Phi, psi and omega in degrees: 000321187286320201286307190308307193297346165254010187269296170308316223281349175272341157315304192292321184286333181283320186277004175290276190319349189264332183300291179335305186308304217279300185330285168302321231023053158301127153323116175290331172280318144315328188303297188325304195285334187274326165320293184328263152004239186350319167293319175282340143244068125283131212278324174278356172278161169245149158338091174254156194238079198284104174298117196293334186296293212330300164312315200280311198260309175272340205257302196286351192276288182307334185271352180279294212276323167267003182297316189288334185299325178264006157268141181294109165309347181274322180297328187296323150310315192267013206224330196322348192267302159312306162272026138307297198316321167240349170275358167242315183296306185330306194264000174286274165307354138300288174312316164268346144298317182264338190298331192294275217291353159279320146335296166300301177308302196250085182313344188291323161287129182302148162314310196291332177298298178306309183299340166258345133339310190261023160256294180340266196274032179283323167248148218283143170302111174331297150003273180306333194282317173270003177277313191304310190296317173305313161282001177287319187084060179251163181306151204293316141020257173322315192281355148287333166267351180269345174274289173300339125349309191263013176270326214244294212308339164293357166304302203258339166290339178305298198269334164321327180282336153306305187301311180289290243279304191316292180322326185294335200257008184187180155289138165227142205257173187290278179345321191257003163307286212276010159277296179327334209252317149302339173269339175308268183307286196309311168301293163343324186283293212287308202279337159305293199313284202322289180349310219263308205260336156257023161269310178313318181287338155333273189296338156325302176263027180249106160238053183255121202283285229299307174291330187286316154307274173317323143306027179218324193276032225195343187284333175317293187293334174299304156281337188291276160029265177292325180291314154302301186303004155215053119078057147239179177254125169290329190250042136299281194306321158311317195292303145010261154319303204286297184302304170298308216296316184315282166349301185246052169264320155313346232203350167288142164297189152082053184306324199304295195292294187307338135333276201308321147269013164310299244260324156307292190307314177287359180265325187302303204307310192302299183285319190286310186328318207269328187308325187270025187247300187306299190291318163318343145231079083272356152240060188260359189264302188306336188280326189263290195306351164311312185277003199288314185268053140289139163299350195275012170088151174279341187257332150309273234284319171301345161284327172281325175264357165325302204291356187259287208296278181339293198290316198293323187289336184268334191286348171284327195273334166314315154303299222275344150299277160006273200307332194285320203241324123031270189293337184271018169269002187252118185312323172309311198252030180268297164330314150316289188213107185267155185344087184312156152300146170310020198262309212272306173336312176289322160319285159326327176286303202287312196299052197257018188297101209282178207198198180280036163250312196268016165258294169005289151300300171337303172325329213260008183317170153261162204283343186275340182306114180311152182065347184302352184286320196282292175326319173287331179306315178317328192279294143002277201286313164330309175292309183312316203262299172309278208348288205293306179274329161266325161337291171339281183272327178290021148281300132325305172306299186301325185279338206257322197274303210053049197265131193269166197252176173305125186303114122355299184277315184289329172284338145295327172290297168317330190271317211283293197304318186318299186291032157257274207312318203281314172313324187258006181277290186305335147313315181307317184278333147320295198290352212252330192284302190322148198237194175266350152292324181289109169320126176322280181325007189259264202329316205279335187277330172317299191285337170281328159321302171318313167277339179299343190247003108325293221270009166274328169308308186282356158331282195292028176294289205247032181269146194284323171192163159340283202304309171261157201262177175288166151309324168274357177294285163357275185307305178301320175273342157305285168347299207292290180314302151335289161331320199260308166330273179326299182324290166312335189262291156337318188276338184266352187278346185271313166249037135279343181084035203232017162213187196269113225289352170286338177283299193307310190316327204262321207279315185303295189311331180308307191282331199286313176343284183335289193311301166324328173285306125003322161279324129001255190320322197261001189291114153318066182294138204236037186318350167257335185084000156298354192034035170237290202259002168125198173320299197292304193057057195289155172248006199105233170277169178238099155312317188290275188333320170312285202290332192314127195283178173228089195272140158317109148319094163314128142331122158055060187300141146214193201251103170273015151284356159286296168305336190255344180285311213086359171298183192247117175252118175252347178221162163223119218249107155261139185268115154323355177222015174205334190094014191279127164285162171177169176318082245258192212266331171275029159267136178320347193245336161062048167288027196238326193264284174336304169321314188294317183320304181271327167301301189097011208285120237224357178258099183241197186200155190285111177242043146279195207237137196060032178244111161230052176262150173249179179220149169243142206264303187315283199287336193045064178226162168261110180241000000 
């Protein structure tokens, strides 16, 4: 009954504080940790105790594995140099550093004892780091090397932490670290890679939505499992699993089951992420009561864990400039991918936030280990003190920094072109299937669907004002309102009892289906955070979109502020009143916008190919 009864109250307290957070608009993981607090000293909470398996094995694997299902492996791929850089160099040069300076305050502790104190907290917590990242907005870039970072580095802190635990209880020598450490990867790797490809060839041949689903929930453990059982990192292999399986997962039969596991997986993500915040205070009453008899005394240990907290906020910008700028002194890969502003570094450096991995570990300590009570507070105030102090402020920092997040307006104009293209590739197929059999009105109603479900992304472009809706707008509140009828007219034919509750049921899921799709469609993009006119923020006419001339697209257009920086052109843009090309707002160098900057030329148009909408830049209006 005590187990069932926390189990609600922990439910409840997570979907409390999280309605709250979005509501107040708090970090919900703050929220989360301060709730947490508060609960542990209350006198009627009982004493929880964070099992480290639990965490290791039940908690981080699945929250490791759906993080990876939505990161994109090619970005992840195209970032690889970066997130080496800190999910391995980082935590490496973290683990011996801080182990030196615990070393140093307490002489009293063995080294190997400090060195796994400094694998603890070398790495900033999956979790924290991208939930925080997410809301923040930070440019897409960043919030990809701070997501592949929390992906990889616990990996590598696992086994630095194996490697110290070994030492503590015996000699261990450099060789068989870097054996441990080849065996870690190189196994993680083969066994994730094997995971990844016969769950997949599985769920291929399953089309039972319900086994099909449970076999994606069941995958985590699939790889971690066998990757521990030969001393390899299990949670390389998950991370693995996830990047592919996320990957090829668009491309599976079975739209139903790949619902079903979006739609699992995020209720999964949600409770254990936010459950793992919630356990990080509550065990802050039991950790500061550990520490009351150590002989180093209370004013050593709280000066000693001040001095742990210090290093870990200073010792990242310490790396992460170096590592930023460092490697772009070699003219190949300075061609490649030329410097960021110093901006995204800083970012990256405050962005360290430890988390339920690094109590987690502290925990696998051994219990005879002298002082270990004192290591863990340490482990404590690190997480407690980034959560709180970076936690905070990094938000501030991004606004302060004034480094802008993904354009909104441009990632609408992108989806509407994707869905144009994707619209005329199923016509194009239409026309290649359809026969002289086919009723005309099956074909003429297919194909006005397809473009209709184009032609709403650019509704929602260019809408002219609040008070009226688009056409597919419309139709979807109309559509809705039916919806509620038919429904309503179901549910009374279900109590008279004249048909079989298996048809309604079947007649219902039918309608709830629809309706879902549908909602969609009445959703507000809110690109100012005014919750007001769409995308676009149209102001009425557009003088410039008036006057604005209709100069001839050059043959084989490109952005030559691209070709002389050496940056990556992903869309390309011409200015209407002088003809200049550059570069659109998702390219690194975002010459299309500069261009406006320095000119002032205020119209430019889309010169892809089958694309001729302008934007006027002064109105944010679309024509």
């Amino acid at each position: 009954m005590e187990v069932a009864f926390g189990l609600l109250a922990l439910v409840a307290i997570v979907c409390a504080c999280s309605a709250l957070g979005q509501r107040i608009n708090i970090s919900v993981p703050l929220l989360l940790v301060l709730a947490g607090v508060v609960c542990s000293f209350l006198p009627f909470v009982p004493t929880i105790e964070l099992n480290p398996e639990i965490v290791l094995v039940g908690l981080l694997p699945p929250l490791l594995y759906a993080a990876a299902l939505q990161t994109s492996l090619f970005d992840f791929r195209s970032n690889r140099r970066s997130i080496g850089l800190l999910s391995v160099g980082y935590v490496i040069f973290g683990t011996v550093s801080v182990g030196l300076v615990v070393a140093w305050l307490f002489p009293e502790i063995p080294l190997a004892a400090a060195m796994a104190l400094g694998a603890v907290v070398a790495p900033p917590d999956a979790v924290a780091a991208t939930a925080i990242a997410r809301k923040v907005g930070m440019p897409r870039r960043v919030v990809t090397i701070l997501e592949g970072e929390s992906l990889v580095n616990d990996a590598t802190a696992l086994v630095c932490l194996r490697a110290a635990i070994a030492a503590i209880a015996g000699v261990v020598s450099a060789a068989e670290i870097a054996g441990g450490f080849v065996l870690a990867v190189g196994g993680g790797v083969a066994v994730g890679v094997a995971a990844a490809f016969m769950l997949t060839a599985l769920r291929k041949r399953i089309r039972n939505v319900a086994i099909n689903t449970s076999t994606s929930l069941i995958a985590p453990l699939v790889a971690y499992l066998p990757a521990e059982a030969i001393h390899a990192s299990g949670v390389l292999a998950v991370v693995v699993t996830g990047l592919i399986m996320g990957t090829k997962a668009p491309s599976m039969p079975n739209g139903a089951a790949r619902l079903s596991q979006r739609s699992n997986w995020h209720t999964v993500q949600f409770l254990l992420e936010n459950s793992v915040f919630l356990l990080i205070g509550l065990q802050v009453r039991t950790i500061i009561e550990g520490v009351r008899d150590d002989s180093l005394g209370p004013e050593r240990i709280w000066f000693g864990c001040a001095a742990v907290l210090l290093a870990v906020l200073v010792l990242r910008p310490v790396w992460v400039f170096p590592a930023t700028y460092l490697p772009r002194l070699i003219p190949a890969v300075r061609r490649k991918d030329p410097a960021p502003p110093w901006q995204f570094p800083a970012i990256v450096s405050w962005a360290g936030m430890r988390g339920v991995v690094t109590l987690a570990a502290v925990l696998v300590l051994p219990a005879e280990l002298e002082h270990r009570s004192v290591l863990i507070l340490m482990a404590l105030v690190v997480v407690a003190g980034t959560l709180t102090l970076q936690g905070f402020t990094l938000p501030a920092l991004v606004r302060l920094l004034r480094v802008k997040g993904p354009d909104p307006r441009e990632d609408a104009l992108n989806e509407a072109s994707l869905m144009q293209m994707a619209t005329a590739a199923g016509v194009q197929r239409l026309q290649e299937l359809r026969s002289d059999a086919d009723p005309p009105e099956v074909v003429a109603m297919l194909k006005r669907r397809t473009q209709e479900r184009g032609l709403a992304a650019w509704e929602r472009l260019g809408r002219p004002s609040a008070e009226a809706a688009t056409p597919s707008q419309r139709y979807a509140q109309l559509r809705l309102a039916m919806l509620d009828a038919e429904r309503t007219k179901v549910l009374e034919l279900r109590r008279g009892g004249g048909y079989a509750h298996e048809v309604l049921v079947n007649v219902l899921d039918r309608l709830d289906v629809e309706e879902s799709m549908l909602d969609a469609a009445l959703e507000e993009p809110d690109a100012d955070g005014s919750g007001g006119e769409g995308i676009a923020r149209p102001r009425g006419v557009c003088p410039h979109l008036e006057a604005a001339p209709d100069l001839t697209v050059p043959s084989g257009p490109f952005c030559e502020a691209c070709e002389r920086e050496g940056t990556t052109t992903v869309h390309l843009r011409m200015c209407l009143q002088c003809g200049n090309v550059a570069c659109c707002d998702s390219s690194p160098g975002t010459h299309a916008y500069k261009h406006f900057q320095l000119s002032g030329h205020p119209v430019m148009r889309s010169v892809e190919p089958g694309e001729d909408w302008r934007w006027c830049y002064p109105d944010e209006l679309l024509g």
